[in-house]
Amino acid sequence: MEKQDSESTVALGECRQPIVWVADSAQLDVLCERWKSLSWLALDTEFMRIDTFYPVPALLQINDGTASYLIDPLSLDDVTSLRALMESPDVQKVLHACSEDLEVFQILLNCLPVNLLDTQVAAAFCGYGYSVGYANLVRAVLGVQLPKDETRSNWLQRPLTDAQQRYAALDVEYLYQITLHLKEQLAKLGRQSWVQEECDLMVPAFLESQKLSNASARFRGAWRLNQRQLAVLMELAAWRDQTAQSQNIVRGHVLRDKSVFAIAETLPTHISQLRKVPELSDKLIRRYGDRVIEIVEQVRAMPEEDLPPRLPRPPGTAQQTRINEMRDALAQVAEELKVAPEYLARRKDFEFIMRALQEGKSGDDLFPASLSGWRSEFVKPCLQKFL
């Protein structure tokens, strides 16, 4: 289909609403002004991410209950009105499993949506399970099988094919319908505030995950490292992310995870020692070897008092048995509530409780802040009998 510079009705496949191609900033301004008066919108994004650190925005889809709008970021020279809409607290933005979409908004609009509703979260509070995929949710709620043929297509090509446009439009047309159902269910269950509380945490959590200081959080075995090794891991991980960002390449094209961890373990002092590091090629050593050794040397020179504390060990056998008992008890509560048990408490919450017990804490000090809010009335009474 050729690009369309004005609104047109396209009845394609399962699409029952008009599909509107938006490639003009003036047209976008008019639409955003109209959307400002609505209480919520269904949104999705399409992007490409093959060998880049950042996703490349290719399409933004919006459904307002009457039509699906395919907004072309490759053609727009001004997205000010769209940014203002995303930052408006009066219009709720509905997405599904939105973590990657948040990256796209950050790059495309230099902002993150305010007043967010994630239907994956909402579904977990309506009995559809934890982390349910979009296609499975569409099938469960609407009895519809989504097409899969365009999942890996090239969204940066222009013009988009008819099949691509239908695929992109269907995502938000069905998302709008699903949201109507989930909102109705949440109202019946009296859980709108629970879901909103969870969704309000998503943007802060996303921003926290983007900090270079948290780049080492992806390394699961970091608890094995001593303080100096951990400091090297943290510095190397932050430098790697910064380098990958500046060059817009994937992390593994700078250093692979296995290489970063091995360097932190062995603390090499000379480039020749890097040749023993797994998955570290001569090409990468020539490009980054001097900087890697420099980082290790800087950490070696750090005084003891400036080193980070060691990470806590995972629970031992006895502690894990206790955690399993608590998890089983909460699973029964979750089943009664018809809420995904992962939203009552997660592994890190149980581990916090175990450490607090070891440290002799009691009362509310035994529970992490993440167990406050709506879940507190269910979780704390249930777990008290194990403490």
CSV table of C-alpha atoms in Angstrom, one decimal:
chain,number,residue,atom,x,y,z
A,1,MET,CA,0.0,0.0,0.0
A,2,GLU,CA,1.2,3.5,-0.8
A,3,LYS,CA,1.8,5.9,2.0
A,4,GLN,CA,-1.3,7.9,2.8
A,5,ASP,CA,-1.1,11.5,3.6
A,6,SER,CA,-4.7,11.8,4.8
A,7,GLU,CA,-7.2,9.7,6.7
A,8,SER,CA,-8.7,6.8,4.9
A,9,THR,CA,-10.8,3.8,5.7
A,10,VAL,CA,-9.1,0.5,5.0
A,11,ALA,CA,-11.1,-2.7,5.7
A,12,LEU,CA,-8.4,-5.3,5.6
A,13,GLY,CA,-8.5,-8.8,7.0
A,14,GLU,CA,-9.7,-8.8,10.6
A,15,CYS,CA,-9.4,-5.1,11.0
A,16,ARG,CA,-12.9,-3.7,11.6
A,17,GLN,CA,-11.9,-0.1,12.1
A,18,PRO,CA,-10.2,2.4,9.8
A,19,ILE,CA,-6.4,2.4,9.5
A,20,VAL,CA,-5.0,5.9,9.2
A,21,TRP,CA,-1.4,6.5,8.1
A,22,VAL,CA,0.1,9.6,9.8
A,23,ALA,CA,3.2,11.0,8.1
A,24,ASP,CA,2.6,14.7,8.5
A,25,SER,CA,3.3,16.8,11.6
A,26,ALA,CA,0.3,19.1,11.1
A,27,GLN,CA,-2.0,16.1,10.8
A,28,LEU,CA,-0.4,14.7,14.0
A,29,ASP,CA,-1.0,18.0,15.8
A,30,VAL,CA,-4.7,17.8,15.0
A,31,LEU,CA,-4.9,14.2,16.2
A,32,CYS,CA,-3.1,14.9,19.5
A,33,GLU,CA,-5.3,17.9,20.2
A,34,ARG,CA,-8.3,15.5,19.8
A,35,TRP,CA,-6.8,12.8,21.9
A,36,LYS,CA,-6.1,15.1,24.8
A,37,SER,CA,-9.8,15.0,25.6
A,38,LEU,CA,-9.9,11.2,25.9
A,39,SER,CA,-9.4,9.3,29.1
A,40,TRP,CA,-7.2,6.6,27.6
A,41,LEU,CA,-5.5,5.3,24.4
A,42,ALA,CA,-4.1,2.0,23.3
A,43,LEU,CA,-0.5,2.2,22.1
A,44,ASP,CA,2.1,-0.1,20.6
A,45,THR,CA,5.5,0.4,18.8
A,46,GLU,CA,7.4,-1.4,16.1
A,47,PHE,CA,11.2,-1.1,16.0
A,48,MET,CA,14.3,-2.7,14.7
A,49,ARG,CA,17.1,-3.9,17.0
A,50,ILE,CA,19.6,-6.2,15.3
A,51,ASP,CA,23.1,-5.0,16.1
A,52,THR,CA,22.5,-1.7,17.9
A,53,PHE,CA,22.4,-0.9,21.6
A,54,TYR,CA,19.3,1.3,21.1
A,55,PRO,CA,16.1,0.2,19.3
A,56,VAL,CA,15.5,2.1,16.1
A,57,PRO,CA,11.9,3.4,16.2
A,58,ALA,CA,10.0,2.4,13.1
A,59,LEU,CA,6.3,2.9,13.9
A,60,LEU,CA,4.0,4.1,16.6
A,61,GLN,CA,0.4,2.8,16.7
A,62,ILE,CA,-2.5,4.4,18.5
A,63,ASN,CA,-6.1,3.2,18.8
A,64,ASP,CA,-8.7,5.6,20.3
A,65,GLY,CA,-11.6,3.3,20.0
A,66,THR,CA,-12.7,4.4,16.6
A,67,ALA,CA,-9.6,3.9,14.4
A,68,SER,CA,-6.0,2.7,14.4
A,69,TYR,CA,-3.4,5.3,13.6
A,70,LEU,CA,0.0,4.3,12.2
A,71,ILE,CA,2.4,7.1,13.0
A,72,ASP,CA,5.5,7.2,10.9
A,73,PRO,CA,8.5,8.6,12.8
A,74,LEU,CA,10.7,8.4,9.7
A,75,SER,CA,8.6,11.1,8.1
A,76,LEU,CA,7.7,13.5,10.9
A,77,ASP,CA,9.9,16.6,11.5
A,78,ASP,CA,8.1,17.7,14.7
A,79,VAL,CA,6.7,15.4,17.4
A,80,THR,CA,6.2,18.1,20.0
A,81,SER,CA,2.4,17.5,20.3
A,82,LEU,CA,2.9,13.8,20.6
A,83,ARG,CA,5.5,14.4,23.4
A,84,ALA,CA,3.0,16.6,25.2
A,85,LEU,CA,0.3,13.9,24.9
A,86,MET,CA,2.6,11.3,26.3
A,87,GLU,CA,3.4,13.5,29.3
A,88,SER,CA,-0.2,14.4,30.0
A,89,PRO,CA,-1.4,12.9,33.3
A,90,ASP,CA,-5.0,13.2,32.1
A,91,VAL,CA,-4.7,10.6,29.3
A,92,GLN,CA,-3.9,7.0,30.3
A,93,LYS,CA,-1.5,5.2,28.0
A,94,VAL,CA,-2.2,1.5,27.7
A,95,LEU,CA,0.5,-0.8,26.4
A,96,HIS,CA,1.3,-4.5,26.8
A,97,ALA,CA,4.6,-5.7,28.3
A,98,CYS,CA,5.9,-2.2,27.8
A,99,SER,CA,9.6,-2.3,28.8
A,100,GLU,CA,11.0,-2.2,25.3
A,101,ASP,CA,8.3,0.3,24.3
A,102,LEU,CA,9.6,2.6,27.0
A,103,GLU,CA,13.0,2.6,25.3
A,104,VAL,CA,11.4,3.6,22.0
A,105,PHE,CA,9.5,6.5,23.6
A,106,GLN,CA,12.7,7.7,25.3
A,107,ILE,CA,14.6,7.7,22.0
A,108,LEU,CA,11.8,9.0,19.8
A,109,LEU,CA,10.2,11.6,22.1
A,110,ASN,CA,12.9,12.1,24.8
A,111,CYS,CA,10.2,11.4,27.4
A,112,LEU,CA,8.4,8.5,29.0
A,113,PRO,CA,4.6,8.1,29.2
A,114,VAL,CA,2.9,9.5,32.3
A,115,ASN,CA,-0.2,7.6,33.6
A,116,LEU,CA,0.6,4.2,32.3
A,117,LEU,CA,-1.4,1.0,32.3
A,118,ASP,CA,0.3,-2.3,31.3
A,119,THR,CA,-2.3,-4.9,30.2
A,120,GLN,CA,0.2,-7.7,31.1
A,121,VAL,CA,0.1,-6.5,34.7
A,122,ALA,CA,-3.7,-6.0,34.6
A,123,ALA,CA,-4.2,-9.5,33.2
A,124,ALA,CA,-2.2,-11.0,36.2
A,125,PHE,CA,-4.7,-9.4,38.5
A,126,CYS,CA,-7.7,-10.8,36.6
A,127,GLY,CA,-6.6,-14.4,36.7
A,128,TYR,CA,-4.8,-14.7,33.4
A,129,GLY,CA,-1.4,-15.7,34.9
A,130,TYR,CA,1.9,-14.0,35.3
A,131,SER,CA,3.7,-12.4,32.3
A,132,VAL,CA,1.1,-13.6,29.8
A,133,GLY,CA,2.1,-12.9,26.2
A,134,TYR,CA,0.0,-10.6,24.1
A,135,ALA,CA,-1.1,-13.2,21.5
A,136,ASN,CA,-2.2,-15.6,24.3
A,137,LEU,CA,-4.1,-12.8,26.0
A,138,VAL,CA,-5.9,-11.9,22.8
A,139,ARG,CA,-6.8,-15.6,22.3
A,140,ALA,CA,-8.0,-15.9,25.9
A,141,VAL,CA,-10.1,-12.8,26.1
A,142,LEU,CA,-11.3,-12.4,22.5
A,143,GLY,CA,-11.0,-15.9,21.1
A,144,VAL,CA,-8.9,-14.6,18.2
A,145,GLN,CA,-5.6,-16.0,16.9
A,146,LEU,CA,-3.3,-13.2,15.9
A,147,PRO,CA,-1.3,-13.5,12.7
A,148,LYS,CA,2.4,-14.2,13.2
A,149,ASP,CA,3.8,-13.7,9.6
A,150,GLU,CA,5.0,-10.1,10.2
A,151,THR,CA,6.6,-10.6,13.6
A,152,ARG,CA,10.1,-10.4,12.2
A,153,SER,CA,9.5,-8.2,9.2
A,154,ASN,CA,11.5,-5.1,8.3
A,155,TRP,CA,9.6,-2.2,9.9
A,156,LEU,CA,11.9,0.4,8.5
A,157,GLN,CA,11.1,-0.3,4.9
A,158,ARG,CA,8.8,2.2,3.1
A,159,PRO,CA,6.2,1.8,2.0
A,160,LEU,CA,5.0,-0.8,4.5
A,161,THR,CA,3.2,-3.7,2.9
A,162,ASP,CA,-0.6,-4.2,3.3
A,163,ALA,CA,0.2,-7.1,5.6
A,164,GLN,CA,2.5,-5.0,7.8
A,165,GLN,CA,-0.1,-2.3,8.2
A,166,ARG,CA,-2.9,-4.8,9.0
A,167,TYR,CA,-0.6,-6.5,11.6
A,168,ALA,CA,0.4,-3.2,13.2
A,169,ALA,CA,-3.2,-2.0,13.3
A,170,LEU,CA,-4.6,-5.2,14.7
A,171,ASP,CA,-2.3,-5.0,17.6
A,172,VAL,CA,-3.8,-1.8,18.9
A,173,GLU,CA,-7.4,-2.5,17.8
A,174,TYR,CA,-7.4,-5.7,19.9
A,175,LEU,CA,-5.4,-4.0,22.7
A,176,TYR,CA,-8.2,-1.5,23.0
A,177,GLN,CA,-10.8,-4.2,23.2
A,178,ILE,CA,-8.8,-6.2,25.7
A,179,THR,CA,-8.4,-3.1,27.8
A,180,LEU,CA,-12.2,-2.6,27.9
A,181,HIS,CA,-12.6,-6.2,29.2
A,182,LEU,CA,-9.7,-5.9,31.8
A,183,LYS,CA,-11.0,-2.5,33.1
A,184,GLU,CA,-14.4,-4.0,33.6
A,185,GLN,CA,-13.0,-7.0,35.4
A,186,LEU,CA,-10.8,-4.9,37.6
A,187,ALA,CA,-13.7,-2.7,38.5
A,188,LYS,CA,-15.8,-5.8,39.5
A,189,LEU,CA,-12.9,-7.1,41.6
A,190,GLY,CA,-12.1,-3.7,43.1
A,191,ARG,CA,-8.5,-3.9,42.0
A,192,GLN,CA,-8.0,-0.8,39.9
A,193,SER,CA,-5.8,0.8,42.6
A,194,TRP,CA,-3.7,-2.4,42.9
A,195,VAL,CA,-2.9,-2.4,39.2
A,196,GLN,CA,-2.3,1.3,39.1
A,197,GLU,CA,0.1,1.0,42.0
A,198,GLU,CA,2.1,-1.6,40.2
A,199,CYS,CA,2.1,0.3,36.9
A,200,ASP,CA,3.2,3.5,38.6
A,201,LEU,CA,6.4,1.7,39.6
A,202,MET,CA,7.2,0.7,36.0
A,203,VAL,CA,8.7,4.0,34.8
A,204,PRO,CA,10.9,4.5,37.9
A,205,ALA,CA,12.0,0.9,37.7
A,206,PHE,CA,12.9,1.4,34.0
A,207,LEU,CA,14.9,4.5,34.8
A,208,GLU,CA,16.7,2.8,37.6
A,209,SER,CA,17.7,-0.1,35.3
A,210,GLN,CA,19.2,2.3,32.8
A,211,LYS,CA,21.7,3.7,35.3
A,212,LEU,CA,25.3,2.8,34.5
A,213,SER,CA,25.8,2.2,38.2
A,214,ASN,CA,23.4,-0.8,37.9
A,215,ALA,CA,25.0,-2.3,34.8
A,216,SER,CA,26.5,-5.1,36.9
A,217,ALA,CA,23.0,-6.3,38.1
A,218,ARG,CA,22.8,-8.7,35.2
A,219,PHE,CA,25.6,-10.9,36.6
A,220,ARG,CA,24.0,-13.6,38.7
A,221,GLY,CA,27.2,-15.1,40.2
A,222,ALA,CA,28.5,-11.8,41.5
A,223,TRP,CA,28.0,-12.9,45.1
A,224,ARG,CA,31.0,-15.2,44.7
A,225,LEU,CA,33.4,-12.2,44.1
A,226,ASN,CA,35.3,-10.6,46.9
A,227,GLN,CA,35.0,-6.8,47.3
A,228,ARG,CA,37.8,-5.9,44.9
A,229,GLN,CA,36.7,-8.3,42.3
A,230,LEU,CA,33.1,-7.0,42.6
A,231,ALA,CA,34.4,-3.4,42.2
A,232,VAL,CA,36.1,-4.5,38.9
A,233,LEU,CA,32.9,-6.1,37.8
A,234,MET,CA,30.9,-3.0,38.5
A,235,GLU,CA,33.4,-0.6,36.8
A,236,LEU,CA,33.8,-2.9,33.8
A,237,ALA,CA,30.0,-3.3,33.3
A,238,ALA,CA,29.4,0.4,33.6
A,239,TRP,CA,32.3,1.2,31.1
A,240,ARG,CA,31.0,-1.5,28.7
A,241,ASP,CA,27.5,0.0,28.7
A,242,GLN,CA,28.8,3.5,28.3
A,243,THR,CA,31.0,2.3,25.4
A,244,ALA,CA,28.2,0.4,23.7
A,245,GLN,CA,25.8,3.4,24.1
A,246,SER,CA,28.3,5.8,22.6
A,247,GLN,CA,28.9,3.6,19.6
A,248,ASN,CA,25.3,2.3,19.5
A,249,ILE,CA,26.4,-1.3,19.4
A,250,VAL,CA,25.3,-4.3,21.4
A,251,ARG,CA,27.2,-5.0,24.6
A,252,GLY,CA,28.7,-8.2,23.3
A,253,HIS,CA,30.5,-6.3,20.6
A,254,VAL,CA,32.5,-4.6,23.4
A,255,LEU,CA,32.8,-7.4,25.9
A,256,ARG,CA,30.7,-10.5,26.4
A,257,ASP,CA,29.3,-11.2,29.9
A,258,LYS,CA,31.5,-14.2,30.3
A,259,SER,CA,34.6,-12.1,29.5
A,260,VAL,CA,33.6,-9.4,32.0
A,261,PHE,CA,33.1,-11.9,34.8
A,262,ALA,CA,36.4,-13.7,34.0
A,263,ILE,CA,38.3,-10.4,34.1
A,264,ALA,CA,36.7,-9.5,37.4
A,265,GLU,CA,37.7,-12.9,38.8
A,266,THR,CA,41.3,-13.0,37.6
A,267,LEU,CA,42.2,-9.2,37.9
A,268,PRO,CA,44.7,-9.3,35.0
A,269,THR,CA,47.6,-6.8,35.2
A,270,HIS,CA,48.9,-7.1,31.6
A,271,ILE,CA,47.3,-7.3,28.2
A,272,SER,CA,48.9,-10.6,27.5
A,273,GLN,CA,46.8,-12.1,30.3
A,274,LEU,CA,43.7,-11.1,28.5
A,275,ARG,CA,44.3,-13.7,25.9
A,276,LYS,CA,43.3,-16.3,28.4
A,277,VAL,CA,40.0,-14.7,29.0
A,278,PRO,CA,37.1,-16.7,27.5
A,279,GLU,CA,35.3,-15.2,24.5
A,280,LEU,CA,37.7,-12.3,24.2
A,281,SER,CA,39.1,-12.1,20.6
A,282,ASP,CA,42.4,-10.6,19.6
A,283,LYS,CA,40.5,-7.9,17.8
A,284,LEU,CA,38.7,-6.8,21.0
A,285,ILE,CA,41.9,-7.0,22.9
A,286,ARG,CA,43.6,-4.6,20.4
A,287,ARG,CA,40.6,-2.3,20.6
A,288,TYR,CA,39.8,-2.3,24.3
A,289,GLY,CA,42.6,-4.1,26.1
A,290,ASP,CA,44.5,-1.0,27.3
A,291,ARG,CA,41.3,0.4,28.8
A,292,VAL,CA,40.4,-2.9,30.5
A,293,ILE,CA,43.7,-3.1,32.2
A,294,GLU,CA,43.5,0.5,33.2
A,295,ILE,CA,40.2,-0.1,34.9
A,296,VAL,CA,41.6,-3.1,36.7
A,297,GLU,CA,44.6,-1.1,37.9
A,298,GLN,CA,42.4,1.7,39.1
A,299,VAL,CA,40.4,-0.7,41.2
A,300,ARG,CA,43.5,-2.4,42.5
A,301,ALA,CA,44.6,1.0,43.8
A,302,MET,CA,41.4,1.8,45.6
A,303,PRO,CA,41.6,1.9,49.4
A,304,GLU,CA,39.7,-0.9,51.2
A,305,GLU,CA,37.1,1.5,52.6
A,306,ASP,CA,36.1,2.6,49.1
A,307,LEU,CA,35.3,-0.9,47.9
A,308,PRO,CA,31.6,-2.0,47.7
A,309,PRO,CA,30.4,-4.5,50.2
A,310,ARG,CA,30.2,-8.2,49.1
A,311,LEU,CA,26.9,-9.3,47.9
A,312,PRO,CA,24.9,-11.7,50.1
A,313,ARG,CA,25.1,-15.4,49.4
A,314,PRO,CA,22.1,-17.2,48.1
A,315,PRO,CA,20.0,-19.0,50.7
A,316,GLY,CA,21.4,-22.2,52.0
A,317,THR,CA,19.4,-25.5,52.1
A,318,ALA,CA,17.7,-24.8,55.4
A,319,GLN,CA,16.8,-21.2,54.3
A,320,GLN,CA,15.6,-22.4,50.9
A,321,THR,CA,13.3,-24.9,52.6
A,322,ARG,CA,11.8,-22.1,54.7
A,323,ILE,CA,11.4,-19.9,51.6
A,324,ASN,CA,9.6,-22.8,49.8
A,325,GLU,CA,7.2,-23.1,52.7
A,326,MET,CA,6.5,-19.4,52.6
A,327,ARG,CA,6.1,-19.4,48.8
A,328,ASP,CA,3.6,-22.4,49.0
A,329,ALA,CA,1.5,-20.6,51.6
A,330,LEU,CA,1.4,-17.4,49.5
A,331,ALA,CA,0.5,-19.4,46.4
A,332,GLN,CA,-2.7,-20.6,48.2
A,333,VAL,CA,-3.5,-16.9,49.0
A,334,ALA,CA,-2.8,-16.0,45.4
A,335,GLU,CA,-5.1,-18.8,44.2
A,336,GLU,CA,-7.9,-17.5,46.5
A,337,LEU,CA,-7.4,-14.0,45.2
A,338,LYS,CA,-7.0,-15.2,41.6
A,339,VAL,CA,-3.8,-13.1,41.4
A,340,ALA,CA,-0.5,-14.3,39.9
A,341,PRO,CA,1.6,-15.3,43.0
A,342,GLU,CA,4.6,-13.5,41.6
A,343,TYR,CA,2.8,-10.2,42.4
A,344,LEU,CA,2.4,-11.1,46.1
A,345,ALA,CA,6.1,-11.7,46.7
A,346,ARG,CA,9.2,-12.5,44.6
A,347,ARG,CA,12.4,-14.3,45.3
A,348,LYS,CA,14.3,-11.2,46.3
A,349,ASP,CA,11.6,-10.5,48.9
A,350,PHE,CA,12.0,-13.9,50.5
A,351,GLU,CA,15.8,-13.5,50.5
A,352,PHE,CA,15.4,-10.1,52.2
A,353,ILE,CA,13.3,-11.7,55.0
A,354,MET,CA,15.9,-14.5,55.5
A,355,ARG,CA,18.7,-11.9,55.8
A,356,ALA,CA,16.6,-9.8,58.2
A,357,LEU,CA,16.1,-12.8,60.4
A,358,GLN,CA,19.8,-13.6,60.4
A,359,GLU,CA,20.4,-10.0,61.5
A,360,GLY,CA,18.0,-10.4,64.4
A,361,LYS,CA,15.4,-8.0,63.1
A,362,SER,CA,11.7,-8.2,64.0
A,363,GLY,CA,8.3,-6.8,63.3
A,364,ASP,CA,7.9,-4.7,60.1
A,365,ASP,CA,11.7,-4.5,59.8
A,366,LEU,CA,11.6,-8.1,58.6
A,367,PHE,CA,9.8,-7.1,55.4
A,368,PRO,CA,11.2,-5.2,52.4
A,369,ALA,CA,9.5,-2.0,51.2
A,370,SER,CA,8.3,-3.9,48.2
A,371,LEU,CA,5.8,-5.8,50.4
A,372,SER,CA,4.0,-2.6,51.4
A,373,GLY,CA,1.0,-1.0,49.7
A,374,TRP,CA,-2.0,-3.2,48.5
A,375,ARG,CA,-0.2,-6.5,49.1
A,376,SER,CA,0.7,-5.8,52.7
A,377,GLU,CA,-2.7,-6.9,54.1
A,378,PHE,CA,-2.3,-10.3,52.4
A,379,VAL,CA,1.4,-11.1,52.5
A,380,LYS,CA,2.4,-10.1,56.0
A,381,PRO,CA,-0.3,-12.0,58.0
A,382,CYS,CA,0.4,-15.1,55.9
A,383,LEU,CA,4.2,-15.0,56.4
A,384,GLN,CA,4.1,-14.1,60.1
A,385,LYS,CA,3.6,-17.7,61.1
A,386,PHE,CA,6.9,-18.7,59.5
A,387,LEU,CA,8.9,-16.0,61.3
